[in-house]
Structures are given as C-alpha cells and as structure tokens.
C-alpha cells in the first residue's frame, strides 16, 4: 500500500493491526477501569501507524539496551 502509485494516504494503527493480526481489535467496556483503558486503546488505534510503532520501538530500544557495569563508590570492608 505504501509503495503504490498515487497520492500518499497515511495508514492508521488499526489498519496495520488488522493486516498483521487478521481482525480488528475489540475493547471490553465493562467497568470504569476497563472503560478508561478502552478509550486509551481507541485513541492509540486512531493514531498514524508510524507514531504508535515508533513510540513502542523507542521504548523497547531504551529498555533492552546493553548497559555498562557501574562501579560502586564503597567497597566492602572486612
């Protein structure tokens, strides 16, 4: 779709999700906490796909990076 001819039309996250998973996501709205999460999910699915997947990629890149060994200031005294 992105490499096709014609005008550029951005993909929503829900479109990419449907292509990858095979079905449109459904959000359960039974109580207040789930209703809040469902509204966040609907907002996320309405975003452009590059924003949602870029943010997830940045968080994973930061969380899974290789870290240096920290030197401790105080050594154990016998």
PDB file of N, CA, C and O in Angstrom:
ATOM      1  N   UNK A   1       0.816  -1.190   0.000  1.00  0.00           N
ATOM      2  CA  UNK A   1       0.000   0.000   0.000  1.00  0.00           C
ATOM      3  C   UNK A   1       0.862   1.257   0.000  1.00  0.00           C
ATOM      4  O   UNK A   1       0.534   2.225  -0.668  1.00  0.00           O
ATOM      5  N   UNK A   2       1.950   1.239   0.774  1.00  0.00           N
ATOM      6  CA  UNK A   2       2.793   2.424   0.873  1.00  0.00           C
ATOM      7  C   UNK A   2       3.609   2.645  -0.396  1.00  0.00           C
ATOM      8  O   UNK A   2       3.989   3.765  -0.698  1.00  0.00           O
ATOM      9  N   UNK A   3       3.905   1.600  -1.138  1.00  0.00           N
ATOM     10  CA  UNK A   3       4.727   1.719  -2.339  1.00  0.00           C
ATOM     11  C   UNK A   3       3.902   1.854  -3.616  1.00  0.00           C
ATOM     12  O   UNK A   3       4.452   1.929  -4.707  1.00  0.00           O
ATOM     13  N   UNK A   4       2.590   1.901  -3.480  1.00  0.00           N
ATOM     14  CA  UNK A   4       1.732   2.001  -4.647  1.00  0.00           C
ATOM     15  C   UNK A   4       1.788   3.378  -5.278  1.00  0.00           C
ATOM     16  O   UNK A   4       2.310   4.346  -4.722  1.00  0.00           O
ATOM     17  N   UNK A   5       1.257   3.477  -6.482  1.00  0.00           N
ATOM     18  CA  UNK A   5       1.224   4.762  -7.175  1.00  0.00           C
ATOM     19  C   UNK A   5       0.046   5.583  -6.676  1.00  0.00           C
ATOM     20  O   UNK A   5      -0.909   5.065  -6.114  1.00  0.00           O
ATOM     21  N   UNK A   6       0.117   6.871  -6.891  1.00  0.00           N
ATOM     22  CA  UNK A   6      -0.971   7.750  -6.487  1.00  0.00           C
ATOM     23  C   UNK A   6      -0.587   8.594  -5.295  1.00  0.00           C
ATOM     24  O   UNK A   6       0.573   8.648  -4.875  1.00  0.00           O
ATOM     25  N   UNK A   7      -1.556   9.248  -4.725  1.00  0.00           N
ATOM     26  CA  UNK A   7      -1.328  10.153  -3.598  1.00  0.00           C
ATOM     27  C   UNK A   7      -1.028   9.362  -2.324  1.00  0.00           C
ATOM     28  O   UNK A   7      -1.479   8.228  -2.150  1.00  0.00           O
ATOM     29  N   UNK A   8      -0.253   9.992  -1.458  1.00  0.00           N
ATOM     30  CA  UNK A   8       0.097   9.359  -0.186  1.00  0.00           C
ATOM     31  C   UNK A   8      -1.081   9.456   0.763  1.00  0.00           C
ATOM     32  O   UNK A   8      -1.618  10.530   0.998  1.00  0.00           O
ATOM     33  N   UNK A   9      -1.500   8.348   1.265  1.00  0.00           N
ATOM     34  CA  UNK A   9      -2.523   8.341   2.312  1.00  0.00           C
ATOM     35  C   UNK A   9      -1.951   7.530   3.469  1.00  0.00           C
ATOM     36  O   UNK A   9      -1.606   6.364   3.319  1.00  0.00           O
ATOM     37  N   UNK A  10      -1.797   8.166   4.611  1.00  0.00           N
ATOM     38  CA  UNK A  10      -1.196   7.514   5.760  1.00  0.00           C
ATOM     39  C   UNK A  10      -2.057   6.379   6.290  1.00  0.00           C
ATOM     40  O   UNK A  10      -3.281   6.373   6.146  1.00  0.00           O
ATOM     41  N   UNK A  11      -1.419   5.420   6.888  1.00  0.00           N
ATOM     42  CA  UNK A  11      -2.114   4.285   7.476  1.00  0.00           C
ATOM     43  C   UNK A  11      -2.355   4.538   8.952  1.00  0.00           C
ATOM     44  O   UNK A  11      -1.466   4.997   9.669  1.00  0.00           O
ATOM     45  N   UNK A  12      -3.541   4.230   9.401  1.00  0.00           N
ATOM     46  CA  UNK A  12      -3.832   4.292  10.825  1.00  0.00           C
ATOM     47  C   UNK A  12      -3.314   3.015  11.479  1.00  0.00           C
ATOM     48  O   UNK A  12      -3.103   1.986  10.819  1.00  0.00           O
ATOM     49  N   UNK A  13      -3.089   3.074  12.772  1.00  0.00           N
ATOM     50  CA  UNK A  13      -2.582   1.911  13.502  1.00  0.00           C
ATOM     51  C   UNK A  13      -3.554   0.743  13.405  1.00  0.00           C
ATOM     52  O   UNK A  13      -3.138  -0.411  13.312  1.00  0.00           O
ATOM     53  N   UNK A  14      -4.835   1.038  13.408  1.00  0.00           N
ATOM     54  CA  UNK A  14      -5.825  -0.033  13.322  1.00  0.00           C
ATOM     55  C   UNK A  14      -5.725  -0.763  11.986  1.00  0.00           C
ATOM     56  O   UNK A  14      -5.940  -1.982  11.924  1.00  0.00           O
ATOM     57  N   UNK A  15      -5.357  -0.065  10.910  1.00  0.00           N
ATOM     58  CA  UNK A  15      -5.196  -0.730   9.613  1.00  0.00           C
ATOM     59  C   UNK A  15      -4.021  -1.689   9.630  1.00  0.00           C
ATOM     60  O   UNK A  15      -4.128  -2.825   9.151  1.00  0.00           O
ATOM     61  N   UNK A  16      -2.905  -1.263  10.187  1.00  0.00           N
ATOM     62  CA  UNK A  16      -1.722  -2.131  10.268  1.00  0.00           C
ATOM     63  C   UNK A  16      -1.994  -3.297  11.213  1.00  0.00           C
ATOM     64  O   UNK A  16      -1.612  -4.443  10.940  1.00  0.00           O
ATOM     65  N   UNK A  17      -2.676  -3.030  12.315  1.00  0.00           N
ATOM     66  CA  UNK A  17      -3.025  -4.085  13.267  1.00  0.00           C
ATOM     67  C   UNK A  17      -3.886  -5.146  12.582  1.00  0.00           C
ATOM     68  O   UNK A  17      -3.667  -6.343  12.744  1.00  0.00           O
ATOM     69  N   UNK A  18      -4.855  -4.701  11.796  1.00  0.00           N
ATOM     70  CA  UNK A  18      -5.731  -5.635  11.095  1.00  0.00           C
ATOM     71  C   UNK A  18      -4.960  -6.455  10.068  1.00  0.00           C
ATOM     72  O   UNK A  18      -5.208  -7.656   9.911  1.00  0.00           O
ATOM     73  N   UNK A  19      -4.010  -5.838   9.382  1.00  0.00           N
ATOM     74  CA  UNK A  19      -3.202  -6.581   8.412  1.00  0.00           C
ATOM     75  C   UNK A  19      -2.313  -7.618   9.090  1.00  0.00           C
ATOM     76  O   UNK A  19      -2.112  -8.716   8.569  1.00  0.00           O
ATOM     77  N   UNK A  20      -1.759  -7.291  10.264  1.00  0.00           N
ATOM     78  CA  UNK A  20      -0.858  -8.218  10.960  1.00  0.00           C
ATOM     79  C   UNK A  20      -1.598  -9.335  11.686  1.00  0.00           C
ATOM     80  O   UNK A  20      -1.199 -10.490  11.637  1.00  0.00           O
ATOM     81  N   UNK A  21      -2.668  -8.980  12.396  1.00  0.00           N
ATOM     82  CA  UNK A  21      -3.355  -9.949  13.251  1.00  0.00           C
ATOM     83  C   UNK A  21      -4.480 -10.662  12.508  1.00  0.00           C
ATOM     84  O   UNK A  21      -4.750 -11.835  12.746  1.00  0.00           O
ATOM     85  N   UNK A  22      -5.160  -9.957  11.618  1.00  0.00           N
ATOM     86  CA  UNK A  22      -6.243 -10.579  10.872  1.00  0.00           C
ATOM     87  C   UNK A  22      -7.624 -10.178  11.322  1.00  0.00           C
ATOM     88  O   UNK A  22      -8.610 -10.565  10.716  1.00  0.00           O
ATOM     89  N   UNK A  23      -7.722  -9.438  12.413  1.00  0.00           N
ATOM     90  CA  UNK A  23      -9.023  -8.970  12.879  1.00  0.00           C
ATOM     91  C   UNK A  23      -8.868  -7.622  13.555  1.00  0.00           C
ATOM     92  O   UNK A  23      -7.801  -7.275  14.052  1.00  0.00           O
ATOM     93  N   UNK A  24      -9.939  -6.872  13.567  1.00  0.00           N
ATOM     94  CA  UNK A  24      -9.931  -5.560  14.203  1.00  0.00           C
ATOM     95  C   UNK A  24      -9.948  -5.746  15.717  1.00  0.00           C
ATOM     96  O   UNK A  24     -10.666  -6.602  16.225  1.00  0.00           O
ATOM     97  N   UNK A  25      -9.164  -4.970  16.469  1.00  0.00           N
ATOM     98  CA  UNK A  25      -9.158  -5.129  17.927  1.00  0.00           C
ATOM     99  C   UNK A  25     -10.501  -4.732  18.527  1.00  0.00           C
ATOM    100  O   UNK A  25     -11.152  -3.787  18.080  1.00  0.00           O
ATOM    101  N   UNK A  26     -10.923  -5.473  19.540  1.00  0.00           N
ATOM    102  CA  UNK A  26     -12.157  -5.145  20.256  1.00  0.00           C
ATOM    103  C   UNK A  26     -11.789  -4.831  21.694  1.00  0.00           C
ATOM    104  O   UNK A  26     -10.987  -5.512  22.321  1.00  0.00           O
ATOM    105  N   UNK A  27     -12.377  -3.781  22.201  1.00  0.00           N
ATOM    106  CA  UNK A  27     -12.084  -3.335  23.562  1.00  0.00           C
ATOM    107  C   UNK A  27     -13.300  -3.577  24.436  1.00  0.00           C
ATOM    108  O   UNK A  27     -14.410  -3.151  24.120  1.00  0.00           O
ATOM    109  N   UNK A  28     -13.077  -4.262  25.577  1.00  0.00           N
ATOM    110  CA  UNK A  28     -14.160  -4.541  26.511  1.00  0.00           C
ATOM    111  C   UNK A  28     -14.417  -3.304  27.368  1.00  0.00           C
ATOM    112  O   UNK A  28     -13.485  -2.704  27.900  1.00  0.00           O
ATOM    113  N   UNK A  29     -15.668  -2.925  27.510  1.00  0.00           N
ATOM    114  CA  UNK A  29     -16.030  -1.772  28.343  1.00  0.00           C
ATOM    115  C   UNK A  29     -17.055  -2.225  29.374  1.00  0.00           C
ATOM    116  O   UNK A  29     -18.251  -2.047  29.200  1.00  0.00           O
ATOM    117  N   UNK A  30     -16.563  -2.832  30.459  1.00  0.00           N
ATOM    118  CA  UNK A  30     -17.472  -3.356  31.471  1.00  0.00           C
ATOM    119  C   UNK A  30     -17.497  -2.488  32.728  1.00  0.00           C
ATOM    120  O   UNK A  30     -18.554  -2.230  33.266  1.00  0.00           O
ATOM    121  N   UNK A  31     -16.350  -2.057  33.210  1.00  0.00           N
ATOM    122  CA  UNK A  31     -16.345  -1.206  34.390  1.00  0.00           C
ATOM    123  C   UNK A  31     -15.494   0.027  34.113  1.00  0.00           C
ATOM    124  O   UNK A  31     -14.985   0.209  33.015  1.00  0.00           O
ATOM    125  N   UNK A  32     -15.332   0.897  35.115  1.00  0.00           N
ATOM    126  CA  UNK A  32     -14.660   2.177  34.907  1.00  0.00           C
ATOM    127  C   UNK A  32     -13.202   2.034  34.497  1.00  0.00           C
ATOM    128  O   UNK A  32     -12.736   2.724  33.599  1.00  0.00           O
ATOM    129  N   UNK A  33     -12.453   1.126  35.140  1.00  0.00           N
ATOM    130  CA  UNK A  33     -11.037   0.990  34.810  1.00  0.00           C
ATOM    131  C   UNK A  33     -10.853   0.425  33.401  1.00  0.00           C
ATOM    132  O   UNK A  33      -9.988   0.873  32.664  1.00  0.00           O
ATOM    133  N   UNK A  34     -11.653  -0.541  33.032  1.00  0.00           N
ATOM    134  CA  UNK A  34     -11.557  -1.092  31.682  1.00  0.00           C
ATOM    135  C   UNK A  34     -12.055  -0.088  30.650  1.00  0.00           C
ATOM    136  O   UNK A  34     -11.575  -0.069  29.523  1.00  0.00           O
ATOM    137  N   UNK A  35     -13.007   0.740  31.035  1.00  0.00           N
ATOM    138  CA  UNK A  35     -13.513   1.753  30.111  1.00  0.00           C
ATOM    139  C   UNK A  35     -12.435   2.793  29.822  1.00  0.00           C
ATOM    140  O   UNK A  35     -12.295   3.249  28.686  1.00  0.00           O
ATOM    141  N   UNK A  36     -11.645   3.149  30.830  1.00  0.00           N
ATOM    142  CA  UNK A  36     -10.545   4.085  30.638  1.00  0.00           C
ATOM    143  C   UNK A  36      -9.486   3.480  29.725  1.00  0.00           C
ATOM    144  O   UNK A  36      -8.998   4.141  28.808  1.00  0.00           O
ATOM    145  N   UNK A  37      -9.128   2.220  29.969  1.00  0.00           N
ATOM    146  CA  UNK A  37      -8.163   1.544  29.107  1.00  0.00           C
ATOM    147  C   UNK A  37      -8.684   1.398  27.683  1.00  0.00           C
ATOM    148  O   UNK A  37      -7.926   1.511  26.718  1.00  0.00           O
ATOM    149  N   UNK A  38      -9.985   1.169  27.533  1.00  0.00           N
ATOM    150  CA  UNK A  38     -10.576   1.050  26.204  1.00  0.00           C
ATOM    151  C   UNK A  38     -10.515   2.377  25.462  1.00  0.00           C
ATOM    152  O   UNK A  38     -10.231   2.408  24.267  1.00  0.00           O
ATOM    153  N   UNK A  39     -10.734   3.481  26.160  1.00  0.00           N
ATOM    154  CA  UNK A  39     -10.661   4.784  25.495  1.00  0.00           C
ATOM    155  C   UNK A  39      -9.221   5.116  25.101  1.00  0.00           C
ATOM    156  O   UNK A  39      -8.984   5.713  24.043  1.00  0.00           O
ATOM    157  N   UNK A  40      -8.243   4.708  25.909  1.00  0.00           N
ATOM    158  CA  UNK A  40      -6.834   4.886  25.541  1.00  0.00           C
ATOM    159  C   UNK A  40      -6.511   4.025  24.317  1.00  0.00           C
ATOM    160  O   UNK A  40      -5.814   4.464  23.395  1.00  0.00           O
ATOM    161  N   UNK A  41      -7.017   2.807  24.290  1.00  0.00           N
ATOM    162  CA  UNK A  41      -6.797   1.919  23.156  1.00  0.00           C
ATOM    163  C   UNK A  41      -7.409   2.446  21.871  1.00  0.00           C
ATOM    164  O   UNK A  41      -6.803   2.369  20.803  1.00  0.00           O
ATOM    165  N   UNK A  42      -8.587   3.024  21.962  1.00  0.00           N
ATOM    166  CA  UNK A  42      -9.231   3.600  20.783  1.00  0.00           C
ATOM    167  C   UNK A  42      -8.433   4.796  20.284  1.00  0.00           C
ATOM    168  O   UNK A  42      -8.232   4.967  19.080  1.00  0.00           O
ATOM    169  N   UNK A  43      -7.929   5.618  21.190  1.00  0.00           N
ATOM    170  CA  UNK A  43      -7.097   6.758  20.803  1.00  0.00           C
ATOM    171  C   UNK A  43      -5.799   6.319  20.153  1.00  0.00           C
ATOM    172  O   UNK A  43      -5.342   6.920  19.177  1.00  0.00           O
ATOM    173  N   UNK A  44      -5.199   5.255  20.684  1.00  0.00           N
ATOM    174  CA  UNK A  44      -3.960   4.731  20.116  1.00  0.00           C
ATOM    175  C   UNK A  44      -4.185   4.165  18.723  1.00  0.00           C
ATOM    176  O   UNK A  44      -3.375   4.355  17.827  1.00  0.00           O
ATOM    177  N   UNK A  45      -5.299   3.487  18.529  1.00  0.00           N
ATOM    178  CA  UNK A  45      -5.590   2.897  17.227  1.00  0.00           C
ATOM    179  C   UNK A  45      -5.927   3.950  16.171  1.00  0.00           C
ATOM    180  O   UNK A  45      -5.819   3.695  14.981  1.00  0.00           O
ATOM    181  N   UNK A  46      -6.332   5.141  16.592  1.00  0.00           N
ATOM    182  CA  UNK A  46      -6.651   6.211  15.644  1.00  0.00           C
ATOM    183  C   UNK A  46      -5.399   6.973  15.203  1.00  0.00           C
ATOM    184  O   UNK A  46      -5.448   7.700  14.216  1.00  0.00           O
ATOM    185  N   UNK A  47      -4.285   6.812  15.909  1.00  0.00           N
ATOM    186  CA  UNK A  47      -3.041   7.498  15.548  1.00  0.00           C
ATOM    187  C   UNK A  47      -2.481   6.949  14.242  1.00  0.00           C
ATOM    188  O   UNK A  47      -2.779   5.824  13.864  1.00  0.00           O
ATOM    189  N   UNK A  48      -1.617   7.753  13.587  1.00  0.00           N
ATOM    190  CA  UNK A  48      -0.896   7.194  12.435  1.00  0.00           C
ATOM    191  C   UNK A  48      -0.002   6.041  12.893  1.00  0.00           C
ATOM    192  O   UNK A  48       0.509   6.042  14.016  1.00  0.00           O
ATOM    193  N   UNK A  49       0.170   5.062  12.042  1.00  0.00           N
ATOM    194  CA  UNK A  49       0.896   3.847  12.420  1.00  0.00           C
ATOM    195  C   UNK A  49       2.345   4.137  12.778  1.00  0.00           C
ATOM    196  O   UNK A  49       2.891   3.532  13.704  1.00  0.00           O
ATOM    197  N   UNK A  50       2.989   5.090  12.088  1.00  0.00           N
ATOM    198  CA  UNK A  50       4.393   5.352  12.367  1.00  0.00           C
ATOM    199  C   UNK A  50       4.579   5.951  13.753  1.00  0.00           C
ATOM    200  O   UNK A  50       5.612   5.725  14.385  1.00  0.00           O
ATOM    201  N   UNK A  51       3.604   6.667  14.269  1.00  0.00           N
ATOM    202  CA  UNK A  51       3.715   7.242  15.617  1.00  0.00           C
ATOM    203  C   UNK A  51       3.627   6.142  16.667  1.00  0.00           C
ATOM    204  O   UNK A  51       4.454   6.060  17.584  1.00  0.00           O
ATOM    205  N   UNK A  52       2.625   5.283  16.543  1.00  0.00           N
ATOM    206  CA  UNK A  52       2.414   4.231  17.538  1.00  0.00           C
ATOM    207  C   UNK A  52       3.566   3.233  17.548  1.00  0.00           C
ATOM    208  O   UNK A  52       4.136   2.930  18.604  1.00  0.00           O
ATOM    209  N   UNK A  53       3.948   2.717  16.369  1.00  0.00           N
ATOM    210  CA  UNK A  53       5.012   1.717  16.320  1.00  0.00           C
ATOM    211  C   UNK A  53       6.382   2.339  16.576  1.00  0.00           C
ATOM    212  O   UNK A  53       7.272   1.688  17.113  1.00  0.00           O
ATOM    213  N   UNK A  54       6.561   3.596  16.230  1.00  0.00           N
ATOM    214  CA  UNK A  54       7.815   4.289  16.540  1.00  0.00           C
ATOM    215  C   UNK A  54       7.994   4.474  18.038  1.00  0.00           C
ATOM    216  O   UNK A  54       9.090   4.297  18.561  1.00  0.00           O
ATOM    217  N   UNK A  55       6.920   4.837  18.739  1.00  0.00           N
ATOM    218  CA  UNK A  55       6.996   5.003  20.191  1.00  0.00           C
ATOM    219  C   UNK A  55       7.270   3.669  20.882  1.00  0.00           C
ATOM    220  O   UNK A  55       8.085   3.591  21.806  1.00  0.00           O
ATOM    221  N   UNK A  56       6.617   2.627  20.430  1.00  0.00           N
ATOM    222  CA  UNK A  56       6.851   1.302  21.009  1.00  0.00           C
ATOM    223  C   UNK A  56       8.291   0.855  20.752  1.00  0.00           C
ATOM    224  O   UNK A  56       8.955   0.299  21.631  1.00  0.00           O
ATOM    225  N   UNK A  57       8.798   1.109  19.556  1.00  0.00           N
ATOM    226  CA  UNK A  57      10.179   0.765  19.227  1.00  0.00           C
ATOM    227  C   UNK A  57      11.179   1.525  20.062  1.00  0.00           C
ATOM    228  O   UNK A  57      12.187   0.970  20.521  1.00  0.00           O
ATOM    229  N   UNK A  58      10.916   2.814  20.295  1.00  0.00           N
ATOM    230  CA  UNK A  58      11.815   3.624  21.121  1.00  0.00           C
ATOM    231  C   UNK A  58      11.837   3.117  22.559  1.00  0.00           C
ATOM    232  O   UNK A  58      12.900   3.017  23.169  1.00  0.00           O
ATOM    233  N   UNK A  59      10.690   2.760  23.101  1.00  0.00           N
ATOM    234  CA  UNK A  59      10.627   2.237  24.472  1.00  0.00           C
ATOM    235  C   UNK A  59      11.363   0.901  24.568  1.00  0.00           C
ATOM    236  O   UNK A  59      12.129   0.672  25.515  1.00  0.00           O
ATOM    237  N   UNK A  60      11.172   0.017  23.597  1.00  0.00           N
ATOM    238  CA  UNK A  60      11.883  -1.266  23.613  1.00  0.00           C
ATOM    239  C   UNK A  60      13.385  -1.080  23.441  1.00  0.00           C
ATOM    240  O   UNK A  60      14.178  -1.784  24.072  1.00  0.00           O
ATOM    241  N   UNK A  61      13.788  -0.148  22.589  1.00  0.00           N
ATOM    242  CA  UNK A  61      15.199   0.130  22.392  1.00  0.00           C
ATOM    243  C   UNK A  61      15.844   0.621  23.685  1.00  0.00           C
ATOM    244  O   UNK A  61      16.948   0.209  24.048  1.00  0.00           O
ATOM    245  N   UNK A  62      15.148   1.473  24.403  1.00  0.00           N
ATOM    246  CA  UNK A  62      15.679   2.006  25.661  1.00  0.00           C
ATOM    247  C   UNK A  62      15.676   0.939  26.761  1.00  0.00           C
ATOM    248  O   UNK A  62      16.627   0.842  27.540  1.00  0.00           O
ATOM    249  N   UNK A  63      14.637   0.141  26.837  1.00  0.00           N
ATOM    250  CA  UNK A  63      14.523  -0.855  27.910  1.00  0.00           C
ATOM    251  C   UNK A  63      15.478  -2.036  27.708  1.00  0.00           C
ATOM    252  O   UNK A  63      15.948  -2.621  28.692  1.00  0.00           O
ATOM    253  N   UNK A  64      15.799  -2.378  26.484  1.00  0.00           N
ATOM    254  CA  UNK A  64      16.608  -3.571  26.202  1.00  0.00           C
ATOM    255  C   UNK A  64      18.040  -3.251  25.807  1.00  0.00           C
ATOM    256  O   UNK A  64      18.737  -4.111  25.278  1.00  0.00           O
ATOM    257  N   UNK A  65      18.493  -2.040  26.056  1.00  0.00           N
ATOM    258  CA  UNK A  65      19.845  -1.679  25.650  1.00  0.00           C
ATOM    259  C   UNK A  65      20.885  -2.340  26.545  1.00  0.00           C
ATOM    260  O   UNK A  65      20.606  -2.720  27.684  1.00  0.00           O
ATOM    261  N   UNK A  66      22.088  -2.492  26.021  1.00  0.00           N
ATOM    262  CA  UNK A  66      23.179  -3.061  26.790  1.00  0.00           C
ATOM    263  C   UNK A  66      23.720  -1.975  27.715  1.00  0.00           C
ATOM    264  O   UNK A  66      24.043  -0.874  27.277  1.00  0.00           O
ATOM    265  N   UNK A  67      23.810  -2.274  28.973  1.00  0.00           N
ATOM    266  CA  UNK A  67      24.232  -1.290  29.961  1.00  0.00           C
ATOM    267  C   UNK A  67      25.641  -1.594  30.448  1.00  0.00           C
ATOM    268  O   UNK A  67      26.049  -2.740  30.545  1.00  0.00           O
ATOM    269  N   UNK A  68      26.352  -0.521  30.764  1.00  0.00           N
ATOM    270  CA  UNK A  68      27.698  -0.682  31.320  1.00  0.00           C
ATOM    271  C   UNK A  68      27.609  -1.089  32.787  1.00  0.00           C
ATOM    272  O   UNK A  68      26.659  -0.773  33.484  1.00  0.00           O
ATOM    273  N   UNK A  69      28.651  -1.750  33.253  1.00  0.00           N
ATOM    274  CA  UNK A  69      28.720  -2.138  34.655  1.00  0.00           C
ATOM    275  C   UNK A  69      29.057  -0.896  35.472  1.00  0.00           C
ATOM    276  O   UNK A  69      30.007  -0.179  35.165  1.00  0.00           O
ATOM    277  N   UNK A  70      28.266  -0.660  36.488  1.00  0.00           N
ATOM    278  CA  UNK A  70      28.508   0.511  37.333  1.00  0.00           C
ATOM    279  C   UNK A  70      29.546   0.186  38.394  1.00  0.00           C
ATOM    280  O   UNK A  70      29.535  -0.886  38.983  1.00  0.00           O
ATOM    281  N   UNK A  71      30.445   1.124  38.630  1.00  0.00           N
ATOM    282  CA  UNK A  71      31.416   0.946  39.697  1.00  0.00           C
ATOM    283  C   UNK A  71      30.819   1.463  40.991  1.00  0.00           C
ATOM    284  O   UNK A  71      30.225   2.529  41.030  1.00  0.00           O
ATOM    285  N   UNK A  72      30.991   0.690  42.028  1.00  0.00           N
ATOM    286  CA  UNK A  72      30.446   1.100  43.327  1.00  0.00           C
ATOM    287  C   UNK A  72      31.404   2.042  44.015  1.00  0.00           C
ATOM    288  O   UNK A  72      32.635   1.877  43.930  1.00  0.00           O
ATOM    289  N   UNK A  73      30.882   3.013  44.721  1.00  0.00           N
ATOM    290  CA  UNK A  73      31.704   4.012  45.398  1.00  0.00           C
ATOM    291  C   UNK A  73      32.336   3.414  46.668  1.00  0.00           C
ATOM    292  O   UNK A  73      33.467   3.754  47.023  1.00  0.00           O
ATOM    293  N   UNK A  74      31.611   2.553  47.353  1.00  0.00           N
ATOM    294  CA  UNK A  74      32.108   1.971  48.596  1.00  0.00           C
ATOM    295  C   UNK A  74      32.333   0.494  48.417  1.00  0.00           C
ATOM    296  O   UNK A  74      31.462  -0.240  47.951  1.00  0.00           O
ATOM    297  N   UNK A  75      33.516   0.044  48.793  1.00  0.00           N
ATOM    298  CA  UNK A  75      33.829  -1.372  48.733  1.00  0.00           C
ATOM    299  C   UNK A  75      33.579  -1.998  50.090  1.00  0.00           C
ATOM    300  O   UNK A  75      33.625  -1.350  51.136  1.00  0.00           O
ATOM    301  N   UNK A  76      33.328  -3.282  50.066  1.00  0.00           N
ATOM    302  CA  UNK A  76      33.054  -3.975  51.313  1.00  0.00           C
ATOM    303  C   UNK A  76      34.341  -4.077  52.146  1.00  0.00           C
ATOM    304  O   UNK A  76      35.387  -4.475  51.657  1.00  0.00           O
ATOM    305  N   UNK A  77      34.242  -3.683  53.398  1.00  0.00           N
ATOM    306  CA  UNK A  77      35.386  -3.711  54.309  1.00  0.00           C
ATOM    307  C   UNK A  77      35.283  -4.963  55.173  1.00  0.00           C
ATOM    308  O   UNK A  77      34.245  -5.261  55.718  1.00  0.00           O
ATOM    309  N   UNK A  78      36.413  -5.686  55.313  1.00  0.00           N
ATOM    310  CA  UNK A  78      36.421  -6.906  56.126  1.00  0.00           C
ATOM    311  C   UNK A  78      36.662  -6.627  57.561  1.00  0.00           C
ATOM    312  O   UNK A  78      37.255  -5.881  58.116  1.00  0.00           O
TER     313      UNK A  78
END
